[in-house]
Every structure is written in structure tokens, then in C-alpha cells.
Amino acid sequence: MIREGVARALKELLNIKEIPFNVPPQRELGDLSSAVCLSMAKQRRESPMKIAQEIVERLKSKLPPYVQEIGVSPPGYLNFKVDWPALAQDLIPRILQKGELFGKPVSPPRKKVFIEHTSVNPNKAMHIGHLRNSVLGDTVARVLEWLGFSTEVCNYIDDTGLQVVDVVTALLYLDPPYYTEGSDFKGIWKKVSPDQPFDYFCWDLYARFQDEFEKNPSLPKKREEVLHKIEEGIHPIAVLAKDLATKIVRSHLETVAQLSILFDLLNWESDIIARGFWEDTFELLKGKGGLRFETEGPNKGCWVVPFGGIVETAEGIKSLDKVLVRSNGSVTYTGKDVAYQLWKFGLLKKDFLYKPWGHQANGEILWTTAREGEPGDRVSKYFGHAEMVINVIDTRQSYPQQVVVECLRQMGFEKEGDQSIHMAYEVVNLSPQAARLLGMEETEEKKAYTMSGRSGTGIKAKDFIQMVKQKVIEKADHPLEERVASALASAAIRYYLLKFTLESQIVFDFDEALKTTGDTGVYLEYAHARACSILRKAKEMKIDFLWRGGCIPKQLTEAERGLLDGLSRFSSAVAKTGKTLRVSQLTEYAFDLATSFTNFYEHPDPGADVQIPFIHLRDQGIQTFRLSLVTAFQKVMRNVLNLMGMPALERI
């Protein structure tokens, strides 16, 4: 509110886009300062002090909201003193009145955004690296929905990909009894171990297959046969593959539900194939000249997107063009992804069929694409047809995502290409301490330990969540209810996976994630619970702290000003996160807000020998003001926690 008003005034006056802000080194100079005049000096060929003095004179006639005085300090800083009582008079009653609606835009954009996240191969259990994708995508969806966008959240199921093919091939041909054409699958399913969850069994089976693939000369041919039968979609092996993938997906959904992650739709790759999406896409690309059939070179017999041509490297001749159809006629993952992207924007004349998958924890129906489903208009659901698409996929998929966008442009869909957002992020590794606790065996000491489903090394997400929950219980200074322990574990995991920038590789460490002080989700939960406890005690003592405008002190303490400032920045912090999709900005704000509350609670009167608890204050005006500030914090903090998908605990 303060910064926004000042920035608006300076932007109109100076006709520039960005206004930098910082806190003056001496508080007597002001509450807020900007070095914008220093950056303008070279362009204007004037001294920063002269520019700053001119700006002050022009702003004096109409001060920005909540600013009572503007000054200048060398070498050309603009300093703004805030009218804190005026801000409190406006802000606190607004928060108290609007509650969970506080900070929402008055005129929301109502633009439809399609967000795809999680999208884990349905061939084995999830590992903790997958959780970063889920948490990022879920939080972005929550933020955009809060800002007024119409959001549709999808989990893409690659049930015809090589990872599923590998597990199906392993199930059929790695151990006796082996599958023979025309036989049923009773003997095959009996090979599944009853002593472990199905997704765990497939985790081990997938790793075994990778190890055996090069040793057993029959397996490559068998895998090729299984791949074609799954892609055809009618052979009994395709039915087996769908059953296997369905079991795994149910397990994945159970896993992420522990972190309050839900979806609107499950999109199956097999349905993209069955509904003929690729055929239409192929003709569109060919018609626009976006595809080329290679008659020679490393991609001979393939259909490719011209994306770089043939280059000579130290390893030999290579092609930078992207293959969409292999020489054997099978469509690559990227090819199917191009077709899927067209559907997301409503650019294909074809659509999926849909049916309910089941109810989720929030009571909402999860839908799924299905061959035996109903058209979207019959189920009153119009999926896709988005104006913006956000694909949450790690940085290793940056090149295929670029190809998807380039294909849209080749077909003449420039606007949709511009609105195709790849939300790329780095991977999650484990600290040495976390690796030891989770039982990873490594032959040498490293700074971080990587995970690989292909080699079977890594930490399954369910095990990880349970381990964090157990550590929460061990670290607590009193017994915790099951519900509270689960909530704190979820908060610790989500916050830790959100607080790093997208470009940062995460090295997960239990001790860092579970601290009750510092930049952790547990700390935020304790801050919210403490506010609830203060208000609960005030009500038990029948203290009347109903808001009255006359309770505002003429001079606010530094702690009161700090909390007011934090509360005033809520809406802009959420708006900025929605604009940049950098959720670490939201966690940074949340930590700053919790810290300002802790400082206000522990040191409301800086410099005083005794810090009197709010419920014991004798001055009723100050008591009302401070308890109202606690209430305002509790409401805003609850909103912040909800946006990050974290429970807002009232008791711990």
C-alpha cells in the first residue's frame, strides 16, 4: 500500500517502469527511500540531488497515500516518512472486515489458465524430487486463483511412454511364468509381491529391468513389441499396461494428497493417441511447412522440426533438429506434447471423452479422460480452451518445451506461443545427513546425493513424508496430536521446496527444514498458532478489544510500525508472485511477516525494561490497538499459509 502509492506517483511523474526501494540507513531520514534519481542522472545529465529536489517540489502538492513528508539526502536519495496512524486507521479495520477476502483484486482478470504439474511417469513410486514439481504447480494455481484467474489444474499421465513399457515388459518377460500370446494375465499378476505396495514393487522391478536390458538380448525386441501393442491400444497387453498405470496413479494421488495437492483433471497420453490428436497435428504442421521428412543423415526416415540443422561435433555428425516421428513410425513424446498443447488452447477440432475419477479431500470431483467417457458438453465440463498454459517441468525438459512453442509458431499460433509458459526448476538432492537418515548407501562422501529411478537410488516420497513427520514428533517439546504432526510435516516440506529460487538446486536437510525458528514452515505455523493463542486467552479473560478508531496511538513503536508495514505489503506480494510465477517471493514475504509479528509480540515497546503481555495491559486503548493488530496478523497469515498450501494451525 505504501510502496505502491509512492511507486505509482513516481512512475506517472518520471514515466519509468520500475522504482527501486530500500530502507534509509538512519531512521530519522524516513521510513522508505528510493535511489531512482541516481539511475536517472546520467541520462538527464544532471546531478542526482538536483533531480531529487525537483521531484520533491512537484510531489509536495499531492503527496502519495500515507506519506506525510518527503525529503532528500546525499547523493540524491528520495526519503519518505509514513503517516503510520493514518495507515493503521485504514488498514486494520479493512483486514478485520474482509478477513479471508482481504487482498483480493477488485477487478480480477477472469482469464483462463491451464496449469499442468506433477505428471510423474506411472511406472513406479514417486521420489522427493517429484514433490518439488507438485508443490510448485499447486502453489502457482492457488495464487492465480486468488488473483481472480479461472484455473484448471491437470496431471498428465504418460501411460504409453518407455518407462511404462519397461515395467510392463519386465512384468511379462523378466521372471517366469512368461507371457505367451493368447494367455491371460493371472500368472503375471501373481508375480507381484504382496509384502510391499505395488508402486514400491514396480520401483524395484524397473531398476532390475534397466540392469538386465543390456545383458539379455531378447529384452530389446520384447520391449519394442510391447511398445507398439500399447500404442495401438487394443491388444490385451495395452489393457494390462493401463491397469498397471492406473494402480500407480492412484498411489501417486494418495502421496501428494498428504501435502494437500489436488487436481481438476487427469489427462492420459493413451487417450491423446486414441482420439487422433496427433494425426490432426501432423497434418497442420505439414501444411504449414513446419515438418520435414529426412531422406538421409542421422535422422533418416524421421519427420523432424527444423530446429538447428546438422552439426559436426567431437563425437561426430549430429542433428539439432527435433524428431517428432521416428523412422519406425512411432510418435515421440514431444510430438504428442505438441498435439496436447494445441488441445490445451482449444486449437484442435477434437476433444477427449471424460468421466469422474472420484471425489477428493476437498469434496470436489476429480475428472479423467477416458475412452468410455462422455463428451465435455454432456458432463457440463469444458476442459482446455485456455488463454494461458503453464507447464511445470524441470530444466532438463527446456529444449522439448522450446520445440513445442516453435511448433505452435510454425502453425501460425503466435499468440498461443507467447502464452505458453515453461515454469522450469532445478532438481532436488539430499544432504549427506539426510541421505544417511534415509538409508541411502554411498561409497564416497559428497556435498549432495542425487536420485535416479533408473538405477533405483533415491527416496520414495511416501517414506520421506513419514520420516519428516517422525522428526517433527521427536523435535517437539510436548506430545503432538497425529493431525498436528501431519500438518507440521506438510508445512515443513512445502515451505522448504518453495523457498528456493527456481534456478537453485535444493539440497534437502532435515535439521534446516524442521527448525522452529528461522526461515521454515514450522516457524510460520508457530507464529500463526501464537497469534491464535493470544486472542483465545483475551476472549477467555473477556477482554473487549472490538476495533475503535480512537485506540490508535499518536506515535507507534518501531515494532508496531514493522508489523503494519508487513501487513500492508500482502496484496502486492501476492500480485508480484502471480506476475512472475516465482513463489520464493511469497515465502520471503511470509517469513518477513512472521518475523515482524514475533518482534512485535516479544518486544512491543523497544527500549522498555519490561515487555508487558497484551492481555495484561492497563491502558485499554493500547490494548485494543495491539490485540487488533494481532487479529489482523492472524487473518493475513492464514491467507498466506493457504496460498502456500499449508494448514493454518490454531494450536500446536
PDB file of N, CA, C and O in Angstrom, residues 470-521:
ATOM      1  N   GLN A 470       7.902 -38.059  11.531  1.00  0.00           N
ATOM      2  CA  GLN A 470       8.529 -38.647  12.707  1.00  0.00           C
ATOM      3  C   GLN A 470       9.533 -37.678  13.338  1.00  0.00           C
ATOM      4  O   GLN A 470       9.605 -37.544  14.571  1.00  0.00           O
ATOM      5  N   LYS A 471      10.279 -36.961  12.494  1.00  0.00           N
ATOM      6  CA  LYS A 471      11.252 -35.989  13.014  1.00  0.00           C
ATOM      7  C   LYS A 471      10.537 -34.834  13.706  1.00  0.00           C
ATOM      8  O   LYS A 471      11.024 -34.303  14.707  1.00  0.00           O
ATOM      9  N   VAL A 472       9.388 -34.430  13.185  1.00  0.00           N
ATOM     10  CA  VAL A 472       8.591 -33.372  13.819  1.00  0.00           C
ATOM     11  C   VAL A 472       8.190 -33.808  15.227  1.00  0.00           C
ATOM     12  O   VAL A 472       8.295 -33.032  16.189  1.00  0.00           O
ATOM     13  N   ILE A 473       7.735 -35.052  15.351  1.00  0.00           N
ATOM     14  CA  ILE A 473       7.311 -35.574  16.653  1.00  0.00           C
ATOM     15  C   ILE A 473       8.486 -35.611  17.627  1.00  0.00           C
ATOM     16  O   ILE A 473       8.368 -35.229  18.802  1.00  0.00           O
ATOM     17  N   GLU A 474       9.657 -36.054  17.139  1.00  0.00           N
ATOM     18  CA  GLU A 474      10.838 -36.157  18.002  1.00  0.00           C
ATOM     19  C   GLU A 474      11.311 -34.793  18.477  1.00  0.00           C
ATOM     20  O   GLU A 474      11.781 -34.645  19.615  1.00  0.00           O
ATOM     21  N   LYS A 475      11.208 -33.777  17.625  1.00  0.00           N
ATOM     22  CA  LYS A 475      11.725 -32.452  17.966  1.00  0.00           C
ATOM     23  C   LYS A 475      10.773 -31.632  18.834  1.00  0.00           C
ATOM     24  O   LYS A 475      11.171 -30.638  19.426  1.00  0.00           O
ATOM     25  N   ALA A 476       9.506 -32.028  18.898  1.00  0.00           N
ATOM     26  CA  ALA A 476       8.520 -31.266  19.668  1.00  0.00           C
ATOM     27  C   ALA A 476       8.829 -31.364  21.158  1.00  0.00           C
ATOM     28  O   ALA A 476       9.295 -32.394  21.655  1.00  0.00           O
ATOM     29  N   ASP A 477       8.555 -30.264  21.878  1.00  0.00           N
ATOM     30  CA  ASP A 477       8.825 -30.266  23.324  1.00  0.00           C
ATOM     31  C   ASP A 477       7.635 -30.778  24.131  1.00  0.00           C
ATOM     32  O   ASP A 477       7.628 -30.729  25.359  1.00  0.00           O
ATOM     33  N   HIS A 478       6.590 -31.251  23.432  1.00  0.00           N
ATOM     34  CA  HIS A 478       5.436 -31.861  24.087  1.00  0.00           C
ATOM     35  C   HIS A 478       4.779 -32.815  23.095  1.00  0.00           C
ATOM     36  O   HIS A 478       4.991 -32.705  21.888  1.00  0.00           O
ATOM     37  N   PRO A 479       3.988 -33.781  23.588  1.00  0.00           N
ATOM     38  CA  PRO A 479       3.339 -34.741  22.675  1.00  0.00           C
ATOM     39  C   PRO A 479       2.433 -34.024  21.666  1.00  0.00           C
ATOM     40  O   PRO A 479       1.707 -33.090  22.027  1.00  0.00           O
ATOM     41  N   LEU A 480       2.486 -34.462  20.417  1.00  0.00           N
ATOM     42  CA  LEU A 480       1.683 -33.851  19.362  1.00  0.00           C
ATOM     43  C   LEU A 480       0.561 -34.788  18.930  1.00  0.00           C
ATOM     44  O   LEU A 480       0.748 -35.997  18.861  1.00  0.00           O
ATOM     45  N   GLU A 481      -0.599 -34.212  18.642  1.00  0.00           N
ATOM     46  CA  GLU A 481      -1.675 -34.992  18.052  1.00  0.00           C
ATOM     47  C   GLU A 481      -1.235 -35.450  16.662  1.00  0.00           C
ATOM     48  O   GLU A 481      -0.442 -34.788  15.997  1.00  0.00           O
ATOM     49  N   GLU A 482      -1.788 -36.573  16.214  1.00  0.00           N
ATOM     50  CA  GLU A 482      -1.475 -37.101  14.882  1.00  0.00           C
ATOM     51  C   GLU A 482      -1.752 -36.057  13.806  1.00  0.00           C
ATOM     52  O   GLU A 482      -0.962 -35.851  12.889  1.00  0.00           O
ATOM     53  N   ARG A 483      -2.900 -35.387  13.930  1.00  0.00           N
ATOM     54  CA  ARG A 483      -3.293 -34.375  12.945  1.00  0.00           C
ATOM     55  C   ARG A 483      -2.291 -33.232  12.904  1.00  0.00           C
ATOM     56  O   ARG A 483      -1.916 -32.756  11.828  1.00  0.00           O
ATOM     57  N   VAL A 484      -1.835 -32.787  14.065  1.00  0.00           N
ATOM     58  CA  VAL A 484      -0.897 -31.664  14.140  1.00  0.00           C
ATOM     59  C   VAL A 484       0.467 -32.064  13.575  1.00  0.00           C
ATOM     60  O   VAL A 484       1.092 -31.299  12.831  1.00  0.00           O
ATOM     61  N   ALA A 485       0.916 -33.263  13.915  1.00  0.00           N
ATOM     62  CA  ALA A 485       2.213 -33.730  13.408  1.00  0.00           C
ATOM     63  C   ALA A 485       2.191 -33.821  11.879  1.00  0.00           C
ATOM     64  O   ALA A 485       3.144 -33.416  11.203  1.00  0.00           O
ATOM     65  N   SER A 486       1.104 -34.332  11.325  1.00  0.00           N
ATOM     66  CA  SER A 486       0.981 -34.432   9.865  1.00  0.00           C
ATOM     67  C   SER A 486       0.963 -33.046   9.230  1.00  0.00           C
ATOM     68  O   SER A 486       1.582 -32.827   8.176  1.00  0.00           O
ATOM     69  N   ALA A 487       0.254 -32.121   9.877  1.00  0.00           N
ATOM     70  CA  ALA A 487       0.160 -30.759   9.339  1.00  0.00           C
ATOM     71  C   ALA A 487       1.516 -30.059   9.373  1.00  0.00           C
ATOM     72  O   ALA A 487       1.903 -29.379   8.411  1.00  0.00           O
ATOM     73  N   LEU A 488       2.256 -30.228  10.458  1.00  0.00           N
ATOM     74  CA  LEU A 488       3.579 -29.603  10.557  1.00  0.00           C
ATOM     75  C   LEU A 488       4.553 -30.213   9.552  1.00  0.00           C
ATOM     76  O   LEU A 488       5.378 -29.497   8.970  1.00  0.00           O
ATOM     77  N   ALA A 489       4.460 -31.518   9.346  1.00  0.00           N
ATOM     78  CA  ALA A 489       5.321 -32.167   8.356  1.00  0.00           C
ATOM     79  C   ALA A 489       5.024 -31.632   6.964  1.00  0.00           C
ATOM     80  O   ALA A 489       5.938 -31.327   6.184  1.00  0.00           O
ATOM     81  N   SER A 490       3.741 -31.505   6.630  1.00  0.00           N
ATOM     82  CA  SER A 490       3.350 -30.960   5.334  1.00  0.00           C
ATOM     83  C   SER A 490       3.849 -29.535   5.163  1.00  0.00           C
ATOM     84  O   SER A 490       4.385 -29.164   4.110  1.00  0.00           O
ATOM     85  N   ALA A 491       3.689 -28.725   6.227  1.00  0.00           N
ATOM     86  CA  ALA A 491       4.151 -27.328   6.164  1.00  0.00           C
ATOM     87  C   ALA A 491       5.658 -27.251   5.988  1.00  0.00           C
ATOM     88  O   ALA A 491       6.168 -26.440   5.206  1.00  0.00           O
ATOM     89  N   ALA A 492       6.385 -28.105   6.705  1.00  0.00           N
ATOM     90  CA  ALA A 492       7.851 -28.096   6.616  1.00  0.00           C
ATOM     91  C   ALA A 492       8.314 -28.448   5.206  1.00  0.00           C
ATOM     92  O   ALA A 492       9.191 -27.787   4.634  1.00  0.00           O
ATOM     93  N   ILE A 493       7.695 -29.483   4.620  1.00  0.00           N
ATOM     94  CA  ILE A 493       8.101 -29.931   3.281  1.00  0.00           C
ATOM     95  C   ILE A 493       7.744 -28.889   2.234  1.00  0.00           C
ATOM     96  O   ILE A 493       8.576 -28.508   1.396  1.00  0.00           O
ATOM     97  N   ARG A 494       6.486 -28.429   2.261  1.00  0.00           N
ATOM     98  CA  ARG A 494       6.044 -27.481   1.233  1.00  0.00           C
ATOM     99  C   ARG A 494       6.891 -26.209   1.272  1.00  0.00           C
ATOM    100  O   ARG A 494       7.349 -25.724   0.230  1.00  0.00           O
ATOM    101  N   TYR A 495       7.085 -25.666   2.460  1.00  0.00           N
ATOM    102  CA  TYR A 495       7.820 -24.407   2.555  1.00  0.00           C
ATOM    103  C   TYR A 495       9.262 -24.576   2.084  1.00  0.00           C
ATOM    104  O   TYR A 495       9.799 -23.730   1.371  1.00  0.00           O
ATOM    105  N   TYR A 496       9.888 -25.676   2.467  1.00  0.00           N
ATOM    106  CA  TYR A 496      11.280 -25.905   2.090  1.00  0.00           C
ATOM    107  C   TYR A 496      11.424 -26.021   0.579  1.00  0.00           C
ATOM    108  O   TYR A 496      12.384 -25.523  -0.013  1.00  0.00           O
ATOM    109  N   LEU A 497      10.443 -26.660  -0.069  1.00  0.00           N
ATOM    110  CA  LEU A 497      10.504 -26.829  -1.516  1.00  0.00           C
ATOM    111  C   LEU A 497      10.123 -25.559  -2.262  1.00  0.00           C
ATOM    112  O   LEU A 497      10.406 -25.431  -3.455  1.00  0.00           O
ATOM    113  N   LEU A 498       9.480 -24.613  -1.570  1.00  0.00           N
ATOM    114  CA  LEU A 498       9.055 -23.366  -2.205  1.00  0.00           C
ATOM    115  C   LEU A 498      10.047 -22.217  -2.023  1.00  0.00           C
ATOM    116  O   LEU A 498      10.116 -21.320  -2.862  1.00  0.00           O
ATOM    117  N   LYS A 499      10.819 -22.240  -0.951  1.00  0.00           N
ATOM    118  CA  LYS A 499      11.571 -21.036  -0.591  1.00  0.00           C
ATOM    119  C   LYS A 499      12.814 -20.798  -1.455  1.00  0.00           C
ATOM    120  O   LYS A 499      13.344 -19.693  -1.472  1.00  0.00           O
ATOM    121  N   PHE A 500      13.253 -21.814  -2.174  1.00  0.00           N
ATOM    122  CA  PHE A 500      14.417 -21.639  -3.045  1.00  0.00           C
ATOM    123  C   PHE A 500      13.975 -21.102  -4.398  1.00  0.00           C
ATOM    124  O   PHE A 500      12.897 -21.415  -4.881  1.00  0.00           O
ATOM    125  N   THR A 501      14.824 -20.297  -5.010  1.00  0.00           N
ATOM    126  CA  THR A 501      14.507 -19.807  -6.352  1.00  0.00           C
ATOM    127  C   THR A 501      14.451 -20.982  -7.319  1.00  0.00           C
ATOM    128  O   THR A 501      15.056 -22.037  -7.078  1.00  0.00           O
ATOM    129  N   LEU A 502      13.762 -20.803  -8.429  1.00  0.00           N
ATOM    130  CA  LEU A 502      13.601 -21.887  -9.398  1.00  0.00           C
ATOM    131  C   LEU A 502      14.938 -22.362  -9.947  1.00  0.00           C
ATOM    132  O   LEU A 502      15.096 -23.534 -10.302  1.00  0.00           O
ATOM    133  N   GLU A 503      15.906 -21.445 -10.021  1.00  0.00           N
ATOM    134  CA  GLU A 503      17.227 -21.786 -10.572  1.00  0.00           C
ATOM    135  C   GLU A 503      18.114 -22.525  -9.574  1.00  0.00           C
ATOM    136  O   GLU A 503      19.185 -23.010  -9.932  1.00  0.00           O
ATOM    137  N   SER A 504      17.680 -22.621  -8.325  1.00  0.00           N
ATOM    138  CA  SER A 504      18.500 -23.229  -7.277  1.00  0.00           C
ATOM    139  C   SER A 504      18.247 -24.732  -7.176  1.00  0.00           C
ATOM    140  O   SER A 504      17.094 -25.167  -7.115  1.00  0.00           O
ATOM    141  N   GLN A 505      19.320 -25.494  -7.164  1.00  0.00           N
ATOM    142  CA  GLN A 505      19.185 -26.900  -6.817  1.00  0.00           C
ATOM    143  C   GLN A 505      18.964 -26.987  -5.312  1.00  0.00           C
ATOM    144  O   GLN A 505      19.634 -26.310  -4.539  1.00  0.00           O
ATOM    145  N   ILE A 506      18.021 -27.794  -4.901  1.00  0.00           N
ATOM    146  CA  ILE A 506      17.723 -27.942  -3.474  1.00  0.00           C
ATOM    147  C   ILE A 506      18.511 -29.120  -2.920  1.00  0.00           C
ATOM    148  O   ILE A 506      18.489 -30.217  -3.477  1.00  0.00           O
ATOM    149  N   VAL A 507      19.197 -28.880  -1.829  1.00  0.00           N
ATOM    150  CA  VAL A 507      19.853 -29.957  -1.088  1.00  0.00           C
ATOM    151  C   VAL A 507      19.099 -30.087   0.225  1.00  0.00           C
ATOM    152  O   VAL A 507      19.286 -29.297   1.147  1.00  0.00           O
ATOM    153  N   PHE A 508      18.192 -31.060   0.286  1.00  0.00           N
ATOM    154  CA  PHE A 508      17.299 -31.152   1.435  1.00  0.00           C
ATOM    155  C   PHE A 508      18.051 -31.602   2.674  1.00  0.00           C
ATOM    156  O   PHE A 508      18.823 -32.552   2.650  1.00  0.00           O
ATOM    157  N   ASP A 509      17.762 -30.884   3.779  1.00  0.00           N
ATOM    158  CA  ASP A 509      18.380 -31.201   5.061  1.00  0.00           C
ATOM    159  C   ASP A 509      17.290 -31.159   6.134  1.00  0.00           C
ATOM    160  O   ASP A 509      16.590 -30.152   6.277  1.00  0.00           O
ATOM    161  N   PHE A 510      17.139 -32.231   6.893  1.00  0.00           N
ATOM    162  CA  PHE A 510      16.077 -32.314   7.888  1.00  0.00           C
ATOM    163  C   PHE A 510      16.189 -31.231   8.956  1.00  0.00           C
ATOM    164  O   PHE A 510      15.205 -30.581   9.303  1.00  0.00           O
ATOM    165  N   ASP A 511      17.380 -31.037   9.488  1.00  0.00           N
ATOM    166  CA  ASP A 511      17.551 -30.063  10.564  1.00  0.00           C
ATOM    167  C   ASP A 511      17.149 -28.662  10.119  1.00  0.00           C
ATOM    168  O   ASP A 511      16.511 -27.910  10.859  1.00  0.00           O
ATOM    169  N   GLU A 512      17.530 -28.298   8.894  1.00  0.00           N
ATOM    170  CA  GLU A 512      17.187 -26.971   8.382  1.00  0.00           C
ATOM    171  C   GLU A 512      15.684 -26.826   8.176  1.00  0.00           C
ATOM    172  O   GLU A 512      15.098 -25.786   8.473  1.00  0.00           O
ATOM    173  N   ALA A 513      15.057 -27.859   7.658  1.00  0.00           N
ATOM    174  CA  ALA A 513      13.629 -27.777   7.329  1.00  0.00           C
ATOM    175  C   ALA A 513      12.743 -27.748   8.564  1.00  0.00           C
ATOM    176  O   ALA A 513      11.644 -27.186   8.527  1.00  0.00           O
ATOM    177  N   LEU A 514      13.210 -28.330   9.685  1.00  0.00           N
ATOM    178  CA  LEU A 514      12.344 -28.511  10.844  1.00  0.00           C
ATOM    179  C   LEU A 514      12.616 -27.542  11.988  1.00  0.00           C
ATOM    180  O   LEU A 514      12.051 -27.684  13.071  1.00  0.00           O
ATOM    181  N   LYS A 515      13.458 -26.552  11.770  1.00  0.00           N
ATOM    182  CA  LYS A 515      13.703 -25.563  12.815  1.00  0.00           C
ATOM    183  C   LYS A 515      12.422 -24.824  13.167  1.00  0.00           C
ATOM    184  O   LYS A 515      11.619 -24.501  12.300  1.00  0.00           O
ATOM    185  N   THR A 516      12.238 -24.544  14.467  1.00  0.00           N
ATOM    186  CA  THR A 516      11.055 -23.778  14.888  1.00  0.00           C
ATOM    187  C   THR A 516      11.328 -22.283  14.863  1.00  0.00           C
ATOM    188  O   THR A 516      10.430 -21.483  15.109  1.00  0.00           O
ATOM    189  N   THR A 517      12.558 -21.914  14.604  1.00  0.00           N
ATOM    190  CA  THR A 517      12.894 -20.504  14.384  1.00  0.00           C
ATOM    191  C   THR A 517      13.616 -20.414  13.047  1.00  0.00           C
ATOM    192  O   THR A 517      14.167 -21.392  12.560  1.00  0.00           O
ATOM    193  N   GLY A 518      13.586 -19.222  12.468  1.00  0.00           N
ATOM    194  CA  GLY A 518      14.265 -19.058  11.192  1.00  0.00           C
ATOM    195  C   GLY A 518      13.322 -19.304  10.028  1.00  0.00           C
ATOM    196  O   GLY A 518      12.104 -19.445  10.184  1.00  0.00           O
ATOM    197  N   ASP A 519      13.894 -19.409   8.859  1.00  0.00           N
ATOM    198  CA  ASP A 519      13.142 -19.430   7.607  1.00  0.00           C
ATOM    199  C   ASP A 519      12.604 -20.822   7.303  1.00  0.00           C
ATOM    200  O   ASP A 519      13.066 -21.504   6.395  1.00  0.00           O
ATOM    201  N   THR A 520      11.589 -21.254   8.073  1.00  0.00           N
ATOM    202  CA  THR A 520      10.998 -22.583   7.890  1.00  0.00           C
ATOM    203  C   THR A 520       9.481 -22.508   7.968  1.00  0.00           C
ATOM    204  O   THR A 520       8.904 -21.590   8.541  1.00  0.00           O
ATOM    205  N   GLY A 521       8.830 -23.540   7.427  1.00  0.00           N
ATOM    206  CA  GLY A 521       7.387 -23.616   7.507  1.00  0.00           C
ATOM    207  C   GLY A 521       6.902 -23.826   8.926  1.00  0.00           C
ATOM    208  O   GLY A 521       5.829 -23.345   9.310  1.00  0.00           O
TER     209      GLY A 521
END
